[in-house]
mmCIF file of C-alpha atoms in Angstrom:
data_model
loop_
_atom_site.group_PDB
_atom_site.id
_atom_site.type_symbol
_atom_site.label_atom_id
_atom_site.label_comp_id
_atom_site.label_asym_id
_atom_site.label_seq_id
_atom_site.Cartn_x
_atom_site.Cartn_y
_atom_site.Cartn_z
ATOM 1 C CA MET A 776 152.624 6.318 164.843
ATOM 2 C CA ASP A 777 154.154 4.961 168.095
ATOM 3 C CA LYS A 778 153.218 1.095 167.545
ATOM 4 C CA GLU A 779 151.392 1.609 171.258
ATOM 5 C CA VAL A 780 148.993 3.885 169.683
ATOM 6 C CA VAL A 781 148.470 1.789 166.421
ATOM 7 C CA PHE A 782 147.719 -1.197 168.795
ATOM 8 C CA ARG A 783 145.317 0.428 171.673
ATOM 9 C CA LEU A 784 143.559 2.177 168.244
ATOM 10 C CA ASN A 785 143.396 -0.925 166.842
ATOM 11 C CA ASP A 786 142.204 -2.974 169.601
ATOM 12 C CA LYS A 787 139.126 0.205 170.579
ATOM 13 C CA LEU A 788 138.022 -0.123 166.531
ATOM 14 C CA LEU A 789 137.947 -3.997 166.958
ATOM 15 C CA SER A 790 135.988 -3.514 169.979
ATOM 16 C CA TRP A 791 133.643 -1.154 168.610
ATOM 17 C CA PHE A 792 133.107 -3.721 165.552
ATOM 18 C CA ARG A 793 131.854 -6.381 167.811
ATOM 19 C CA LEU A 794 129.212 -4.268 169.281
ATOM 20 C CA ALA A 795 128.168 -2.268 166.170
ATOM 21 C CA ARG A 796 128.568 -4.322 163.108
ATOM 22 C CA ARG A 797 125.483 -5.071 161.210
ATOM 23 C CA ASP A 798 124.522 -8.740 160.608
ATOM 24 C CA LEU A 799 124.694 -9.176 156.632
ATOM 25 C CA PRO A 800 124.380 -12.191 154.622
ATOM 26 C CA TRP A 801 127.899 -12.279 152.781
ATOM 27 C CA ARG A 802 129.694 -12.074 156.579
ATOM 28 C CA GLN A 803 127.644 -15.401 157.368
ATOM 29 C CA GLU A 804 129.003 -17.613 154.589
ATOM 30 C CA ARG A 805 132.341 -16.121 153.482
ATOM 31 C CA THR A 806 133.096 -18.004 149.694
ATOM 32 C CA PRO A 807 135.095 -15.621 147.791
ATOM 33 C CA TYR A 808 132.179 -15.624 144.899
ATOM 34 C CA ARG A 809 129.834 -14.089 147.913
ATOM 35 C CA VAL A 810 132.635 -11.769 149.286
ATOM 36 C CA TRP A 811 133.345 -10.766 145.457
ATOM 37 C CA ILE A 812 129.307 -9.892 144.381
ATOM 38 C CA SER A 813 128.958 -7.864 147.652
ATOM 39 C CA GLU A 814 131.908 -5.903 146.935
ATOM 40 C CA ILE A 815 130.803 -5.059 143.708
ATOM 41 C CA MET A 816 127.154 -4.147 144.522
ATOM 42 C CA LEU A 817 127.995 -2.456 147.089
ATOM 43 C CA GLN A 818 130.404 -0.054 145.166
ATOM 44 C CA GLN A 819 127.251 1.081 143.208
ATOM 45 C CA THR A 820 124.162 0.669 145.553
ATOM 46 C CA ARG A 821 123.005 1.215 149.436
ATOM 47 C CA VAL A 822 123.423 -2.031 151.465
ATOM 48 C CA GLU A 823 120.010 -1.956 151.892
ATOM 49 C CA THR A 824 119.421 -2.441 147.990
ATOM 50 C CA VAL A 825 121.993 -5.245 148.075
ATOM 51 C CA LEU A 826 120.091 -6.988 151.110
ATOM 52 C CA SER A 827 116.971 -7.571 148.885
ATOM 53 C CA TYR A 828 118.895 -9.230 145.829
ATOM 54 C CA PHE A 829 121.521 -11.278 148.216
#
């Protein structure tokens, strides 16, 4: 891919994420443990279920 295309795609994706992202607790305080636990739980469980345990 052309570098300009990659740059534009990256910019559009980040702009969309700023508008559409969900407010999730493991994004508030990013400690390695919280990130690791959320990654493991989200591999096997829906976000809605993980939220009740987090």
